[in-house]
Backbone as JSON, one array per atom type, in Angstrom:
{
  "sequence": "XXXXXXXXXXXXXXXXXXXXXXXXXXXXXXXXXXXXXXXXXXXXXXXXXXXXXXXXXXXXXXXXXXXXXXXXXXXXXXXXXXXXXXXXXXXXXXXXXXXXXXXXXXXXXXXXXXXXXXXXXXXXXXXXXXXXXXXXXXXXXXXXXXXXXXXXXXXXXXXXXXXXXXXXXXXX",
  "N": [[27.45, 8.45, -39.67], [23.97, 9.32, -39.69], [22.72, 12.41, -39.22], [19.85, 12.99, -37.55], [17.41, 15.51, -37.34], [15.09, 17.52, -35.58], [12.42, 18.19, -36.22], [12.41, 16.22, -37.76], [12.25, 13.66, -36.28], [9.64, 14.8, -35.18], [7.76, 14.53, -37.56], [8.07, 12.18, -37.65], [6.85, 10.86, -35.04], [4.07, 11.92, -35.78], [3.34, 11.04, -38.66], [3.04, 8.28, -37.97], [1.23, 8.1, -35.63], [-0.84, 9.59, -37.63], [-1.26, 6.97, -39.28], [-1.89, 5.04, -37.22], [-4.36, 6.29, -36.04], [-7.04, 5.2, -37.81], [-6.97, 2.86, -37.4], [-7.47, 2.57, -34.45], [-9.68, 4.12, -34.53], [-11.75, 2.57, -35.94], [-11.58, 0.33, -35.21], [-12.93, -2.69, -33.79], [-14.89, -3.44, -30.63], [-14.72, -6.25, -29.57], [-12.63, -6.91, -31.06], [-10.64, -8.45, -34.19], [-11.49, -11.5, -35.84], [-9.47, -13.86, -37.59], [-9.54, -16.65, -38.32], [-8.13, -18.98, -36.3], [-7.09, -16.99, -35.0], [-7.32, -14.29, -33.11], [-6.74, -10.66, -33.22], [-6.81, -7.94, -31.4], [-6.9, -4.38, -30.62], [-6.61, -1.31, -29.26], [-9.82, 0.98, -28.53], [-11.73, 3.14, -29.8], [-12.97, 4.55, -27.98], [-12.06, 3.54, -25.68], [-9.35, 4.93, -26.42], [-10.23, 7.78, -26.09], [-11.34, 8.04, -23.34], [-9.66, 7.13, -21.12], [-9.12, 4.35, -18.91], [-8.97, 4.99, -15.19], [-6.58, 4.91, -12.99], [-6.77, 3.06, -9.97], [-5.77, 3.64, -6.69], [-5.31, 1.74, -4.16], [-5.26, 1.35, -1.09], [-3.36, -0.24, 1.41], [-2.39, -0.51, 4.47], [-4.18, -1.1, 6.12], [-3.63, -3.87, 5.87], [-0.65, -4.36, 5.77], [-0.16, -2.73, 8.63], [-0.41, -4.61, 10.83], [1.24, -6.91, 10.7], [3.98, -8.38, 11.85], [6.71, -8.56, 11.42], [9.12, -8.88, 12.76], [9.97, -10.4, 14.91], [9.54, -13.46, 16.23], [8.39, -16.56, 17.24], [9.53, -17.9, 19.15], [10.3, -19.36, 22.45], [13.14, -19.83, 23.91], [15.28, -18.11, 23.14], [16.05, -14.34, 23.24], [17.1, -13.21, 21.87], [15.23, -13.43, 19.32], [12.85, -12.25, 19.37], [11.12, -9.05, 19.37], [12.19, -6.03, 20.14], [11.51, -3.61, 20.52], [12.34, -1.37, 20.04], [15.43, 0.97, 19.22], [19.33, 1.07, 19.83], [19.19, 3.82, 19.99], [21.51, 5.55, 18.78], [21.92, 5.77, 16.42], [19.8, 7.0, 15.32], [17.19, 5.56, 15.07], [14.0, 5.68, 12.87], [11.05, 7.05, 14.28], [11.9, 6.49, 16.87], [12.0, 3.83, 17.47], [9.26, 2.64, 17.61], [7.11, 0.53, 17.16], [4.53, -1.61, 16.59], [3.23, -4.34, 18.42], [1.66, -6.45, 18.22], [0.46, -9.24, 16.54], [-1.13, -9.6, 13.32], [-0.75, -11.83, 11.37], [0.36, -15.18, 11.03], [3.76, -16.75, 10.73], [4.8, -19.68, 8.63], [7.29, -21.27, 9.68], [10.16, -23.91, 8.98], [12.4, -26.24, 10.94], [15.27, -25.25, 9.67], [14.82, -22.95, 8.61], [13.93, -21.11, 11.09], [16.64, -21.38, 12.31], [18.35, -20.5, 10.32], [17.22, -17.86, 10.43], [17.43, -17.27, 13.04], [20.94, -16.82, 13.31], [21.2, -14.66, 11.52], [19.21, -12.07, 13.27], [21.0, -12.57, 15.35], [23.86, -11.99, 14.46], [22.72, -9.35, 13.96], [22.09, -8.17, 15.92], [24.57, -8.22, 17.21], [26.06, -6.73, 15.91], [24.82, -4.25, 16.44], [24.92, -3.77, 18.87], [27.94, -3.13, 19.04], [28.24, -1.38, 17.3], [28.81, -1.03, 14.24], [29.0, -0.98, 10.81], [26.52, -2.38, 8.89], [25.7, -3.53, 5.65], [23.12, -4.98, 3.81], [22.72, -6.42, 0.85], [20.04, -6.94, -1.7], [19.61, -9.01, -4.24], [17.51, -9.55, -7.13], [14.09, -10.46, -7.88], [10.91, -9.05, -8.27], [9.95, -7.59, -6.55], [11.81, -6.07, -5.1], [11.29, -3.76, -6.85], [11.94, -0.08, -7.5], [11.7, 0.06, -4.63], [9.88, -1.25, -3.39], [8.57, -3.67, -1.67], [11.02, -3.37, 0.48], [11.32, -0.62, 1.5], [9.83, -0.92, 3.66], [10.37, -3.32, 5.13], [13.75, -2.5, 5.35], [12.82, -0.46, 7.21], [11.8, -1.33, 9.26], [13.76, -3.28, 10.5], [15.68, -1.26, 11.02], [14.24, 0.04, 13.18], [14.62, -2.07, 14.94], [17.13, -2.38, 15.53], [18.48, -0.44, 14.93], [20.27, 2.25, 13.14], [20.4, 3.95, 10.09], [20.65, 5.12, 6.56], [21.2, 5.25, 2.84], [18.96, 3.97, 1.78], [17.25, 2.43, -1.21], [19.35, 1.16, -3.57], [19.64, 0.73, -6.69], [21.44, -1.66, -9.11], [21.6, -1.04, -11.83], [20.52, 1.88, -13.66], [16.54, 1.65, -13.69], [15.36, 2.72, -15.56]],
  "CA": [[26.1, 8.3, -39.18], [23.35, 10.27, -40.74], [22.36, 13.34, -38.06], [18.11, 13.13, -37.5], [16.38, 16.75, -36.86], [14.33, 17.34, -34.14], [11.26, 17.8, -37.24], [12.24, 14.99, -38.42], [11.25, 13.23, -35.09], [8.15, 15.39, -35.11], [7.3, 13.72, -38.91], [8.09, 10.57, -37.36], [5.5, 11.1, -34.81], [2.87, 12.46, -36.56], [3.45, 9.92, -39.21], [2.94, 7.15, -37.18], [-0.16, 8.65, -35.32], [-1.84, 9.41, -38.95], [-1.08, 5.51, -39.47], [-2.25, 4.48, -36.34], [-5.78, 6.7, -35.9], [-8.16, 4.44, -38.46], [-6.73, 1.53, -36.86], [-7.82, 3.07, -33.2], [-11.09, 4.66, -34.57], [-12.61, 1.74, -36.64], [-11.47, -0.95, -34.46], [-14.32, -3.36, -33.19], [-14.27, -3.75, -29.53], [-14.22, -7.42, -29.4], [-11.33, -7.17, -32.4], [-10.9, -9.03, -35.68], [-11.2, -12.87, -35.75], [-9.29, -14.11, -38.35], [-9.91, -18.45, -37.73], [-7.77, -19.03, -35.09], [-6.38, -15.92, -34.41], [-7.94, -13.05, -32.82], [-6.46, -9.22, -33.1], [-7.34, -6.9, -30.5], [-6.26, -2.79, -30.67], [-7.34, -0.13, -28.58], [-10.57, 0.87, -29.18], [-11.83, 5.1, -30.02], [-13.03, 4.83, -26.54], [-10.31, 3.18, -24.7], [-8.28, 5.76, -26.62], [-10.49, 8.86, -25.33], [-11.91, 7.5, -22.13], [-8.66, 5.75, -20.5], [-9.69, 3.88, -17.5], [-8.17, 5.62, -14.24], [-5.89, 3.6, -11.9], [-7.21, 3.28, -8.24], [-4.63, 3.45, -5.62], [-5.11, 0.97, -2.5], [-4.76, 1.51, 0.73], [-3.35, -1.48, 2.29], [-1.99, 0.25, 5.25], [-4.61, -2.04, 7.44], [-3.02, -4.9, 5.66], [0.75, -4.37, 6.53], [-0.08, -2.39, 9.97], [-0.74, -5.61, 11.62], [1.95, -7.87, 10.53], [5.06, -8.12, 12.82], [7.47, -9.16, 10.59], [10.72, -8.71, 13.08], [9.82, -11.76, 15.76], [9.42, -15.36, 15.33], [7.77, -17.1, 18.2], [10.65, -19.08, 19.64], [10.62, -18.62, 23.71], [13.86, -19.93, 24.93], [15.48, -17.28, 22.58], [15.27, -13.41, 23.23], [17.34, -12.26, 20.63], [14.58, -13.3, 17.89], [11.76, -11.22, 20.36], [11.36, -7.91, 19.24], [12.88, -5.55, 21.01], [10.66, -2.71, 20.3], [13.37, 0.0, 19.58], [17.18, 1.1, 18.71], [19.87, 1.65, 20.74], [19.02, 5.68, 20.14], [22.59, 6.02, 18.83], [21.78, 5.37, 15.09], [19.02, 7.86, 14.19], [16.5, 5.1, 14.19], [13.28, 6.09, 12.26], [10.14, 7.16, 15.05], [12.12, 6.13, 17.92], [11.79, 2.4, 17.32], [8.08, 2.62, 18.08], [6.56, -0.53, 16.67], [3.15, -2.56, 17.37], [3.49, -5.61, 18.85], [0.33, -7.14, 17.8], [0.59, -9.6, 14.34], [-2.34, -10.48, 12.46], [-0.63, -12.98, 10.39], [2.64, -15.91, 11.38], [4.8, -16.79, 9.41], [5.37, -20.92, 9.23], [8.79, -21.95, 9.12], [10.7, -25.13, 9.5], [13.71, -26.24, 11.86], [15.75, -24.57, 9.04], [14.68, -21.44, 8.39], [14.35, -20.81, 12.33], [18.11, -21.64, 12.24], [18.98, -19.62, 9.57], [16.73, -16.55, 11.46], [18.54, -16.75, 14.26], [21.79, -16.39, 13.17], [20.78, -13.35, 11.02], [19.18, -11.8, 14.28], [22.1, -12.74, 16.34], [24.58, -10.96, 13.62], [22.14, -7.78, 14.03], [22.35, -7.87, 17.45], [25.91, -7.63, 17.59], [26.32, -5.4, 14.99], [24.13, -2.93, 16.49], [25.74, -3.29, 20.06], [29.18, -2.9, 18.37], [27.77, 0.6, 16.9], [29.43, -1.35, 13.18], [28.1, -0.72, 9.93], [25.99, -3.59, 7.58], [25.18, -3.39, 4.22], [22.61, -6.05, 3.19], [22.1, -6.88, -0.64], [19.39, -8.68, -1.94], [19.77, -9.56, -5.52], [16.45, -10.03, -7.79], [12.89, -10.32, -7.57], [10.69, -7.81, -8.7], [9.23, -7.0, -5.57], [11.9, -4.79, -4.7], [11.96, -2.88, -7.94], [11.04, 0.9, -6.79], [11.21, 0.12, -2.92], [8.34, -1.7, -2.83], [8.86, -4.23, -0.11], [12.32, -3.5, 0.82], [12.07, 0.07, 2.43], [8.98, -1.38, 4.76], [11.89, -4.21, 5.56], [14.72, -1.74, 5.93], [12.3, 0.84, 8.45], [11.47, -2.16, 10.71], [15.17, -3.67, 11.13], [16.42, 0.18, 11.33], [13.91, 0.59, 14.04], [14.79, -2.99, 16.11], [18.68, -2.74, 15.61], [19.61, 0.96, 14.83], [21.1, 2.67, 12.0], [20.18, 4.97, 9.1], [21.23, 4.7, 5.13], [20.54, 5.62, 1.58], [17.52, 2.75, 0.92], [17.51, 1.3, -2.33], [20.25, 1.79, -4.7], [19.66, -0.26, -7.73], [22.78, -1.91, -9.28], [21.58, -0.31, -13.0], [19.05, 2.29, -14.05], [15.51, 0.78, -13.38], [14.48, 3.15, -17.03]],
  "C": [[25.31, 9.59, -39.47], [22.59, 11.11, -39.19], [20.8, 13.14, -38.07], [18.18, 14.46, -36.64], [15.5, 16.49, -36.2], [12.73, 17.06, -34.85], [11.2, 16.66, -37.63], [11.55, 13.84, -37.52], [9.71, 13.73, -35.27], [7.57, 14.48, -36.44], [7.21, 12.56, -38.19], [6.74, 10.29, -36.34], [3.78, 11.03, -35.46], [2.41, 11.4, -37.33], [2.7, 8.56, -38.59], [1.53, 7.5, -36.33], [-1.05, 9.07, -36.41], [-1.92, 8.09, -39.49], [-2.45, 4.88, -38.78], [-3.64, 4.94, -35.61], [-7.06, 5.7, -36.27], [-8.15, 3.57, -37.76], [-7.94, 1.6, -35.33], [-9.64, 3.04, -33.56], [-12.17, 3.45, -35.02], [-12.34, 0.02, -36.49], [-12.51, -1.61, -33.54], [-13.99, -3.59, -31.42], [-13.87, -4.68, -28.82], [-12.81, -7.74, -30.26], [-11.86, -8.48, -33.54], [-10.84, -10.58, -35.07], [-10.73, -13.14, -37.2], [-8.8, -16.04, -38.04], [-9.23, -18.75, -36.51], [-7.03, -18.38, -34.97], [-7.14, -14.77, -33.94], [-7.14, -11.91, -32.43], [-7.29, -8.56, -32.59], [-6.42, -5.75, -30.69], [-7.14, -2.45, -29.39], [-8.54, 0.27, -29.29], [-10.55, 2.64, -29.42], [-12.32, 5.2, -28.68], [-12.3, 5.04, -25.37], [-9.28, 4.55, -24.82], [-8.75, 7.35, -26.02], [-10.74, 8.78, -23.82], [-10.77, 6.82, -21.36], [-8.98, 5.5, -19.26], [-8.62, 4.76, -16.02], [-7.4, 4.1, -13.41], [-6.18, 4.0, -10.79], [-5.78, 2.95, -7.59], [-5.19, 2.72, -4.73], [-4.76, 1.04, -1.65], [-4.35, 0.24, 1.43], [-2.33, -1.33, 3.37], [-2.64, -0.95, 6.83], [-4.34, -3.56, 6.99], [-1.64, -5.64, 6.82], [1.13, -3.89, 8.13], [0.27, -3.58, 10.63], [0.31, -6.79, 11.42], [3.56, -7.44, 11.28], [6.6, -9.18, 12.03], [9.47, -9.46, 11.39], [10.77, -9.71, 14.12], [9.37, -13.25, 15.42], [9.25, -15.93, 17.01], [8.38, -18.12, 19.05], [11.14, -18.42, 21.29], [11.67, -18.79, 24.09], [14.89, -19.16, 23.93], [14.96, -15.67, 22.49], [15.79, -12.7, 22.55], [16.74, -12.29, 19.11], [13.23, -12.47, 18.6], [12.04, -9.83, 19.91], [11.65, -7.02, 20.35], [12.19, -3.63, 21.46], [11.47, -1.26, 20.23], [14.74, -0.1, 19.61], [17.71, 1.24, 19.96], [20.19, 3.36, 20.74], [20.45, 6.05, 19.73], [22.86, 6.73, 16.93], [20.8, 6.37, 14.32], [17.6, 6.87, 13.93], [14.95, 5.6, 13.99], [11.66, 6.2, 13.98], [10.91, 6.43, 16.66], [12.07, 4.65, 18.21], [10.33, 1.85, 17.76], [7.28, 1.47, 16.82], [5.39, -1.18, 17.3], [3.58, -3.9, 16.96], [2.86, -6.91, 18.53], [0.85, -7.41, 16.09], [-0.83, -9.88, 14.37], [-1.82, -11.58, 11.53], [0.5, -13.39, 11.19], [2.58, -16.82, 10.06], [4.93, -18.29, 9.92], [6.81, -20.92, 8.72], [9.29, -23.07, 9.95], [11.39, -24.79, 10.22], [14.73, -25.01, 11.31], [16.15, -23.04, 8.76], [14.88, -20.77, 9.73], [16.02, -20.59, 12.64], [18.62, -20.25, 11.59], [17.96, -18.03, 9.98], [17.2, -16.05, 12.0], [19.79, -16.33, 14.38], [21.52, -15.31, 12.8], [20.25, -12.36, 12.09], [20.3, -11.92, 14.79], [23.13, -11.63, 15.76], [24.12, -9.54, 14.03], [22.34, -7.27, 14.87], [23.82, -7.36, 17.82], [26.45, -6.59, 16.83], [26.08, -4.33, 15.74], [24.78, -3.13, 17.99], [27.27, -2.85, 20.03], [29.58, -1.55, 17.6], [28.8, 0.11, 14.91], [28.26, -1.16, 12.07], [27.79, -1.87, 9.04], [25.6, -3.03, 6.62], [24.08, -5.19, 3.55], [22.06, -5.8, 1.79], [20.88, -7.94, -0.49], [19.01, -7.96, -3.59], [18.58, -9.99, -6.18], [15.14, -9.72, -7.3], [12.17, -9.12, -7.81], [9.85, -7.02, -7.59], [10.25, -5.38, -4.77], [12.43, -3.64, -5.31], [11.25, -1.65, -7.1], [11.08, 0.91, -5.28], [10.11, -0.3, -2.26], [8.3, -2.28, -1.48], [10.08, -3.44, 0.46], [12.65, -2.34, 2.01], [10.97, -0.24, 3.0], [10.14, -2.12, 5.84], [12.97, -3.14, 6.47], [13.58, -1.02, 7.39], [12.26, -0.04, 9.65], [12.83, -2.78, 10.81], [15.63, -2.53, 11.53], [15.65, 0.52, 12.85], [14.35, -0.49, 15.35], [16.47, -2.86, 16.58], [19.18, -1.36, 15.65], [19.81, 1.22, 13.1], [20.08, 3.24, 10.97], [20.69, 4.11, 7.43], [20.21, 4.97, 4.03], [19.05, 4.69, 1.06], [18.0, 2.29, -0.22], [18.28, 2.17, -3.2], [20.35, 0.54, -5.56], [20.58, -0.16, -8.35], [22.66, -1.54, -10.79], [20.47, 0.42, -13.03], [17.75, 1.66, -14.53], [14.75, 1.55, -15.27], [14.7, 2.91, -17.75]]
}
């Protein structure tokens, strides 16, 4: 296998950016129509000017949503509980608002399958035992997006600490 120099990269570069300039610079901003096809590039603007990305605050979104109770009275192990058993480390003292702005519908089913999951937690965390929950897919919890919101509010109703997200291959 033939060794590549670090110049040689640099050529390759360069190369490829002396290619790819005219294209950039003398590109229309609607792009080419060629009958039923239309080519779009970057334009010399786009390419000096790049639009910024706004960040979002949706802080008064997720505040308000109570994601750890389910509205079922003759059951008080799906009732939040509004903190740990203090043994675990859990995150602000288990200090949670009580108040939702949004519910959640769910069938017979899902209630079912709630409650057990609650119930499990419950004993776990009076048992002082350690869980590990997987969840497999979805791109929501590439990065920690949803997942360490999730983890902070079970850590704060049940107890316990832990690494957060450990993805099962490098996400780069």
């Amino acid at each position: 296998m033939k060794e590549i120099r670090p110049y040689q990269v640099l050529l390759f570069v360069l190369g490829t950016l002396l290619l790819l300039a005219p294209l950039v610079y003398f590109t229309p901003k609607d792009g080419w129509d060629f009958g039923a096809f239309k080519i779009q590039f970057m334009t010399k603007n786009e390419f000096l000017n790049p639009v910024k990305q706004e960040k979002k605050d949706i802080s008064n979104i997720v505040g308000n949503v109570d994601t750890t109770s389910i509205d079922i009275d003759e059951d008080p192990l799906l009732q939040h509980k509004n903190g740990s058993n203090g043994t675990m480390g859990a995150p602000a003292k288990g200090e949670l608002s009580t108040e939702s702005a949004t519910s959640i519908a769910l069938n017979d089913l899902a209630r079912e399958n709630l409650h057990r999951f609650f119930t499990k937690l419950d004993a776990i965390s009076e048992a002082k035992k350690k869980l590990h929950i997987i969840h497999y897919g979805d791109s929501q919890i590439e990065g920690d997006r949803m997942t360490a919101y999730i983890r902070q509010r079970i850590q704060n109703q049940f107890g316990g600490n832990g690494p957060g997200l450990i993805p099962a291959n490098n996400v780069y």
